[in-house]
mmCIF file of C-alpha atoms in Angstrom:
data_model
loop_
_atom_site.group_PDB
_atom_site.id
_atom_site.type_symbol
_atom_site.label_atom_id
_atom_site.label_comp_id
_atom_site.label_asym_id
_atom_site.label_seq_id
_atom_site.Cartn_x
_atom_site.Cartn_y
_atom_site.Cartn_z
ATOM 1 C CA UNK A 1 9.935 -21.690 13.050
ATOM 2 C CA UNK A 2 11.649 -22.725 9.823
ATOM 3 C CA UNK A 3 10.076 -23.572 6.137
ATOM 4 C CA UNK A 4 11.324 -24.621 2.797
ATOM 5 C CA UNK A 5 9.146 -25.097 0.216
ATOM 6 C CA UNK A 6 9.306 -26.760 -3.170
ATOM 7 C CA UNK A 7 7.250 -27.920 -5.949
ATOM 8 C CA UNK A 8 7.510 -30.986 -4.323
ATOM 9 C CA UNK A 9 7.947 -31.319 -1.083
ATOM 10 C CA UNK A 10 7.898 -28.434 2.348
ATOM 11 C CA UNK A 11 10.591 -29.173 4.797
ATOM 12 C CA UNK A 12 9.464 -27.130 7.812
ATOM 13 C CA UNK A 13 11.916 -27.108 11.246
ATOM 14 C CA UNK A 14 10.325 -27.127 14.520
ATOM 15 C CA UNK A 15 13.392 -27.109 17.040
ATOM 16 C CA UNK A 16 15.228 -30.462 16.428
ATOM 17 C CA UNK A 17 12.278 -32.024 14.448
ATOM 18 C CA UNK A 18 11.969 -31.673 10.705
ATOM 19 C CA UNK A 19 9.214 -32.577 9.069
ATOM 20 C CA UNK A 20 9.142 -33.369 5.398
ATOM 21 C CA UNK A 21 5.827 -32.806 3.783
ATOM 22 C CA UNK A 22 4.584 -34.193 0.426
ATOM 23 C CA UNK A 23 3.621 -31.388 -1.345
ATOM 24 C CA UNK A 24 1.277 -32.971 -4.007
ATOM 25 C CA UNK A 25 -2.523 -32.946 -3.419
ATOM 26 C CA UNK A 26 -3.994 -32.448 -5.995
ATOM 27 C CA UNK A 27 -3.553 -35.896 -7.391
ATOM 28 C CA UNK A 28 -3.458 -37.144 -3.580
ATOM 29 C CA UNK A 29 0.037 -36.672 -3.182
ATOM 30 C CA UNK A 30 1.145 -39.237 -5.596
ATOM 31 C CA UNK A 31 5.105 -40.322 -6.401
ATOM 32 C CA UNK A 32 5.440 -39.151 -9.353
ATOM 33 C CA UNK A 33 9.092 -38.888 -10.567
ATOM 34 C CA UNK A 34 9.333 -35.275 -8.995
ATOM 35 C CA UNK A 35 8.106 -35.989 -6.037
ATOM 36 C CA UNK A 36 10.195 -38.979 -5.864
ATOM 37 C CA UNK A 37 13.267 -37.862 -6.258
ATOM 38 C CA UNK A 38 12.387 -34.157 -3.969
ATOM 39 C CA UNK A 39 11.836 -36.535 -1.525
ATOM 40 C CA UNK A 40 15.355 -38.875 -1.674
ATOM 41 C CA UNK A 41 17.200 -35.156 -2.047
ATOM 42 C CA UNK A 42 15.589 -34.049 1.033
ATOM 43 C CA UNK A 43 16.359 -37.050 3.543
ATOM 44 C CA UNK A 44 19.781 -37.505 2.183
ATOM 45 C CA UNK A 45 20.000 -33.536 2.791
ATOM 46 C CA UNK A 46 19.593 -34.309 6.856
ATOM 47 C CA UNK A 47 22.762 -36.638 7.123
ATOM 48 C CA UNK A 48 25.157 -34.508 8.396
ATOM 49 C CA UNK A 49 22.575 -31.793 9.903
ATOM 50 C CA UNK A 50 23.536 -32.791 13.580
ATOM 51 C CA UNK A 51 21.030 -29.793 14.447
ATOM 52 C CA UNK A 52 17.900 -32.399 13.599
ATOM 53 C CA UNK A 53 16.946 -34.988 15.823
ATOM 54 C CA UNK A 54 14.171 -36.396 14.459
ATOM 55 C CA UNK A 55 12.442 -36.326 11.419
ATOM 56 C CA UNK A 56 8.577 -36.564 10.564
ATOM 57 C CA UNK A 57 7.129 -37.613 7.038
ATOM 58 C CA UNK A 58 3.697 -36.873 6.023
ATOM 59 C CA UNK A 59 1.244 -35.960 3.496
ATOM 60 C CA UNK A 60 -0.130 -32.440 2.522
ATOM 61 C CA UNK A 61 -4.023 -32.220 3.298
ATOM 62 C CA UNK A 62 -6.003 -35.376 4.626
ATOM 63 C CA UNK A 63 -6.639 -37.305 2.046
ATOM 64 C CA UNK A 64 -3.657 -39.177 2.073
ATOM 65 C CA UNK A 65 -0.352 -40.026 3.016
ATOM 66 C CA UNK A 66 0.734 -40.900 -0.696
ATOM 67 C CA UNK A 67 -1.513 -42.344 -2.930
ATOM 68 C CA UNK A 68 1.565 -44.515 -4.591
ATOM 69 C CA UNK A 69 3.174 -43.806 -7.748
ATOM 70 C CA UNK A 70 1.538 -41.449 -10.489
ATOM 71 C CA UNK A 71 -0.072 -44.122 -12.396
ATOM 72 C CA UNK A 72 -0.517 -40.890 -15.383
ATOM 73 C CA UNK A 73 3.688 -41.652 -15.725
ATOM 74 C CA UNK A 74 3.004 -45.825 -16.450
ATOM 75 C CA UNK A 75 1.576 -45.607 -19.959
ATOM 76 C CA UNK A 76 5.460 -44.219 -21.066
ATOM 77 C CA UNK A 77 6.974 -46.626 -19.526
ATOM 78 C CA UNK A 78 8.582 -50.009 -20.851
ATOM 79 C CA UNK A 79 10.769 -52.264 -18.881
ATOM 80 C CA UNK A 80 13.586 -50.318 -18.700
ATOM 81 C CA UNK A 81 11.872 -47.217 -17.983
ATOM 82 C CA UNK A 82 9.872 -49.547 -14.959
ATOM 83 C CA UNK A 83 13.332 -50.641 -14.039
ATOM 84 C CA UNK A 84 15.196 -47.385 -13.562
ATOM 85 C CA UNK A 85 11.683 -45.934 -11.451
ATOM 86 C CA UNK A 86 11.809 -49.171 -9.659
ATOM 87 C CA UNK A 87 15.451 -48.497 -8.715
ATOM 88 C CA UNK A 88 15.005 -44.836 -8.227
ATOM 89 C CA UNK A 89 12.430 -45.362 -5.800
ATOM 90 C CA UNK A 90 14.294 -47.490 -3.865
ATOM 91 C CA UNK A 91 17.248 -44.963 -3.324
ATOM 92 C CA UNK A 92 14.297 -43.308 -2.104
ATOM 93 C CA UNK A 93 13.766 -46.066 0.431
ATOM 94 C CA UNK A 94 17.000 -46.669 1.152
ATOM 95 C CA UNK A 95 18.347 -43.314 2.259
ATOM 96 C CA UNK A 96 15.255 -43.269 4.757
ATOM 97 C CA UNK A 97 16.867 -46.563 6.169
ATOM 98 C CA UNK A 98 20.219 -45.234 6.096
ATOM 99 C CA UNK A 99 19.774 -42.237 7.966
ATOM 100 C CA UNK A 100 21.097 -41.574 11.397
ATOM 101 C CA UNK A 101 18.304 -40.340 12.477
ATOM 102 C CA UNK A 102 14.607 -41.426 13.627
ATOM 103 C CA UNK A 103 11.971 -41.490 10.914
ATOM 104 C CA UNK A 104 8.483 -41.487 11.792
ATOM 105 C CA UNK A 105 5.611 -41.486 8.817
ATOM 106 C CA UNK A 106 2.350 -39.682 10.188
ATOM 107 C CA UNK A 107 -0.640 -40.998 7.814
ATOM 108 C CA UNK A 108 -4.270 -39.662 7.571
ATOM 109 C CA UNK A 109 -5.861 -40.856 4.147
ATOM 110 C CA UNK A 110 -4.458 -43.288 2.314
ATOM 111 C CA UNK A 111 -1.268 -44.986 1.868
ATOM 112 C CA UNK A 112 -1.634 -47.316 -1.163
ATOM 113 C CA UNK A 113 0.689 -48.992 -3.111
ATOM 114 C CA UNK A 114 4.647 -46.984 -3.270
ATOM 115 C CA UNK A 115 2.918 -44.766 -0.710
ATOM 116 C CA UNK A 116 2.674 -47.610 1.350
ATOM 117 C CA UNK A 117 5.666 -48.881 0.544
ATOM 118 C CA UNK A 118 6.728 -45.423 1.669
ATOM 119 C CA UNK A 119 5.637 -45.855 4.693
ATOM 120 C CA UNK A 120 7.438 -49.239 5.449
ATOM 121 C CA UNK A 121 10.859 -47.745 4.959
ATOM 122 C CA UNK A 122 10.550 -45.213 8.017
ATOM 123 C CA UNK A 123 11.266 -46.507 11.674
ATOM 124 C CA UNK A 124 7.788 -46.186 13.095
ATOM 125 C CA UNK A 125 4.196 -45.217 10.913
ATOM 126 C CA UNK A 126 1.300 -43.638 13.097
ATOM 127 C CA UNK A 127 -2.061 -43.386 11.857
ATOM 128 C CA UNK A 128 -5.292 -41.587 11.990
ATOM 129 C CA UNK A 129 -8.063 -44.063 12.722
ATOM 130 C CA UNK A 130 -9.715 -43.103 9.080
ATOM 131 C CA UNK A 131 -6.347 -44.179 7.370
ATOM 132 C CA UNK A 132 -6.263 -46.873 4.734
ATOM 133 C CA UNK A 133 -3.461 -49.102 3.225
ATOM 134 C CA UNK A 134 -3.097 -51.363 0.549
ATOM 135 C CA UNK A 135 -1.026 -52.294 -2.950
ATOM 136 C CA UNK A 136 -3.242 -52.969 -5.117
ATOM 137 C CA UNK A 137 -1.281 -53.966 -7.853
ATOM 138 C CA UNK A 138 -3.505 -57.162 -9.485
ATOM 139 C CA UNK A 139 -5.765 -54.305 -11.147
ATOM 140 C CA UNK A 140 -2.460 -52.874 -12.879
ATOM 141 C CA UNK A 141 -0.789 -55.739 -14.166
ATOM 142 C CA UNK A 142 2.651 -55.745 -12.068
ATOM 143 C CA UNK A 143 4.307 -56.680 -8.775
ATOM 144 C CA UNK A 144 6.584 -55.748 -6.021
ATOM 145 C CA UNK A 145 10.292 -55.388 -6.427
ATOM 146 C CA UNK A 146 12.122 -57.629 -4.273
ATOM 147 C CA UNK A 147 13.626 -54.687 -1.479
ATOM 148 C CA UNK A 148 9.873 -53.750 -0.701
ATOM 149 C CA UNK A 149 8.445 -57.391 -1.096
ATOM 150 C CA UNK A 150 11.344 -57.893 2.168
ATOM 151 C CA UNK A 151 9.898 -55.002 4.247
ATOM 152 C CA UNK A 152 6.313 -55.895 3.733
ATOM 153 C CA UNK A 153 7.436 -60.005 4.612
ATOM 154 C CA UNK A 154 9.347 -58.813 7.718
ATOM 155 C CA UNK A 155 6.380 -56.773 8.770
ATOM 156 C CA UNK A 156 3.424 -59.094 8.451
ATOM 157 C CA UNK A 157 4.515 -62.320 6.917
ATOM 158 C CA UNK A 158 4.319 -63.728 2.958
ATOM 159 C CA UNK A 159 0.727 -65.119 3.690
ATOM 160 C CA UNK A 160 -0.858 -61.664 4.421
ATOM 161 C CA UNK A 161 1.213 -59.989 1.888
ATOM 162 C CA UNK A 162 -0.351 -62.594 -0.778
ATOM 163 C CA UNK A 163 -3.622 -61.591 0.552
ATOM 164 C CA UNK A 164 -3.289 -57.867 -0.272
ATOM 165 C CA UNK A 165 -1.844 -58.248 -3.486
ATOM 166 C CA UNK A 166 -4.049 -61.010 -5.122
ATOM 167 C CA UNK A 167 -7.196 -59.402 -3.570
ATOM 168 C CA UNK A 168 -6.639 -55.692 -3.916
ATOM 169 C CA UNK A 169 -7.883 -54.909 -0.259
ATOM 170 C CA UNK A 170 -7.733 -51.926 0.858
ATOM 171 C CA UNK A 171 -7.452 -52.388 5.067
ATOM 172 C CA UNK A 172 -8.345 -49.591 7.348
ATOM 173 C CA UNK A 173 -6.053 -48.555 10.280
ATOM 174 C CA UNK A 174 -7.450 -50.956 13.097
ATOM 175 C CA UNK A 175 -6.748 -53.699 10.812
ATOM 176 C CA UNK A 176 -3.224 -52.540 9.431
ATOM 177 C CA UNK A 177 -2.322 -52.185 13.234
ATOM 178 C CA UNK A 178 -3.599 -55.424 14.304
ATOM 179 C CA UNK A 179 -1.304 -57.726 11.399
ATOM 180 C CA UNK A 180 1.928 -55.292 11.911
ATOM 181 C CA UNK A 181 1.917 -53.354 9.125
ATOM 182 C CA UNK A 182 1.520 -49.714 11.060
ATOM 183 C CA UNK A 183 2.620 -48.749 14.946
ATOM 184 C CA UNK A 184 -0.146 -46.948 16.534
ATOM 185 C CA UNK A 185 -3.631 -45.699 15.607
ATOM 186 C CA UNK A 186 -4.813 -42.442 16.927
ATOM 187 C CA UNK A 187 -7.841 -40.303 16.421
ATOM 188 C CA UNK A 188 -7.857 -37.546 13.597
ATOM 189 C CA UNK A 189 -7.523 -34.785 16.077
ATOM 190 C CA UNK A 190 -4.800 -36.112 17.709
ATOM 191 C CA UNK A 191 -2.661 -37.759 14.818
ATOM 192 C CA UNK A 192 -0.634 -34.638 14.674
ATOM 193 C CA UNK A 193 -0.366 -33.746 18.598
ATOM 194 C CA UNK A 194 0.296 -37.301 19.417
ATOM 195 C CA UNK A 195 3.151 -37.516 16.592
ATOM 196 C CA UNK A 196 4.798 -34.207 17.308
ATOM 197 C CA UNK A 197 5.096 -35.761 21.077
ATOM 198 C CA UNK A 198 6.327 -38.561 20.035
ATOM 199 C CA UNK A 199 9.086 -37.330 17.661
ATOM 200 C CA UNK A 200 10.143 -34.654 20.888
ATOM 201 C CA UNK A 201 10.338 -37.621 23.433
ATOM 202 C CA UNK A 202 12.498 -39.747 21.036
ATOM 203 C CA UNK A 203 14.733 -35.986 20.262
ATOM 204 C CA UNK A 204 15.308 -35.723 23.910
ATOM 205 C CA UNK A 205 17.362 -39.006 23.622
ATOM 206 C CA UNK A 206 21.057 -39.183 23.238
ATOM 207 C CA UNK A 207 21.472 -39.108 19.308
ATOM 208 C CA UNK A 208 24.366 -41.576 18.988
ATOM 209 C CA UNK A 209 21.836 -43.911 21.564
ATOM 210 C CA UNK A 210 18.967 -43.476 18.551
ATOM 211 C CA UNK A 211 21.519 -43.932 15.728
ATOM 212 C CA UNK A 212 23.047 -46.943 17.262
ATOM 213 C CA UNK A 213 19.760 -48.355 17.808
ATOM 214 C CA UNK A 214 18.792 -48.114 14.221
ATOM 215 C CA UNK A 215 22.098 -49.675 12.776
ATOM 216 C CA UNK A 216 21.711 -52.608 15.327
ATOM 217 C CA UNK A 217 18.454 -53.537 14.146
ATOM 218 C CA UNK A 218 19.003 -52.616 10.518
ATOM 219 C CA UNK A 219 22.130 -55.397 11.159
ATOM 220 C CA UNK A 220 20.143 -58.268 12.839
ATOM 221 C CA UNK A 221 17.492 -57.884 10.098
ATOM 222 C CA UNK A 222 20.123 -58.426 7.181
ATOM 223 C CA UNK A 223 21.717 -60.937 9.504
ATOM 224 C CA UNK A 224 19.233 -62.914 11.268
ATOM 225 C CA UNK A 225 21.117 -65.688 11.977
ATOM 226 C CA UNK A 226 24.685 -65.169 14.552
ATOM 227 C CA UNK A 227 27.792 -65.474 12.099
ATOM 228 C CA UNK A 228 31.360 -67.173 13.204
ATOM 229 C CA UNK A 229 33.289 -64.424 14.772
ATOM 230 C CA UNK A 230 30.787 -62.150 15.364
ATOM 231 C CA UNK A 231 31.759 -59.331 17.270
ATOM 232 C CA UNK A 232 28.331 -58.792 19.502
ATOM 233 C CA UNK A 233 29.397 -55.357 20.958
ATOM 234 C CA UNK A 234 30.948 -53.965 17.376
ATOM 235 C CA UNK A 235 27.637 -50.929 17.766
ATOM 236 C CA UNK A 236 27.549 -50.923 21.493
ATOM 237 C CA UNK A 237 31.386 -50.928 22.920
ATOM 238 C CA UNK A 238 32.838 -47.550 21.157
ATOM 239 C CA UNK A 239 29.467 -45.383 22.819
ATOM 240 C CA UNK A 240 31.162 -46.123 25.946
ATOM 241 C CA UNK A 241 34.003 -43.661 25.002
ATOM 242 C CA UNK A 242 31.769 -40.816 23.633
ATOM 243 C CA UNK A 243 30.825 -37.740 25.582
ATOM 244 C CA UNK A 244 27.104 -38.359 25.279
ATOM 245 C CA UNK A 245 27.512 -41.690 27.292
ATOM 246 C CA UNK A 246 29.734 -39.891 30.011
ATOM 247 C CA UNK A 247 27.247 -37.258 30.354
ATOM 248 C CA UNK A 248 24.303 -39.913 30.405
ATOM 249 C CA UNK A 249 26.224 -41.622 33.372
ATOM 250 C CA UNK A 250 26.780 -38.003 35.338
ATOM 251 C CA UNK A 251 23.373 -37.458 34.646
ATOM 252 C CA UNK A 252 21.478 -40.475 36.336
ATOM 253 C CA UNK A 253 24.323 -40.747 38.854
ATOM 254 C CA UNK A 254 23.549 -36.508 40.007
ATOM 255 C CA UNK A 255 19.540 -37.322 39.673
ATOM 256 C CA UNK A 256 19.619 -34.659 37.117
ATOM 257 C CA UNK A 257 18.216 -34.445 33.123
ATOM 258 C CA UNK A 258 21.405 -34.960 30.258
ATOM 259 C CA UNK A 259 22.615 -32.765 27.879
ATOM 260 C CA UNK A 260 23.560 -34.386 24.904
ATOM 261 C CA UNK A 261 25.171 -33.005 21.953
ATOM 262 C CA UNK A 262 25.834 -35.926 19.415
ATOM 263 C CA UNK A 263 29.133 -36.576 20.396
#
């Protein structure tokens, strides 16, 4: 087990799984400028690391996954500073979506505002049953950036987004699961074991297959309608020439467990 801790994030390695922990418990893991930038650097640091097969993102303690932006920083922001903050937050979210690895949000406690948006950028969201979700920005007087609005609308649809934002509604994990905001709900006692078991199951699969699926789904999300002349096999066909594909086929035919190397 390797553990690298900074004032803003902690990174732990458990075999092929990396666990990134938001390390701001005194402010309920608020996404301050230092936390935001440290998280982006942490995810970017895995772009060329082929020893990691899955990433789990969590908050320190049990009170919050991430409680949103650090509101104590807001009084110093004019529109130019706010624009820079939105762009830097989006750089973090884009780093998660761009990463070839599957990223699982392990959510315990509050996931609010930017913290909820952070979870949306992850590939999967597993939540403890006592978690709470919302984007209560109506009480603050601002609204979503376009990128986060698109993620929300893709997951739960525009009417539910309006309901959440216009009423400042905080919903529980069951409702979040019902509307499609999260993927699974488990008991608080089972959250860590369930999430790590899921990450381990994914990490056993062919890394190029996992990365390819992430790329395919990102592409069809961006381009939901087929374009003229589209190469429908642009992501799938090249994998047939990889060592992992050949190993997977041999293992299947030989009725044994495959050994993947990410090539």
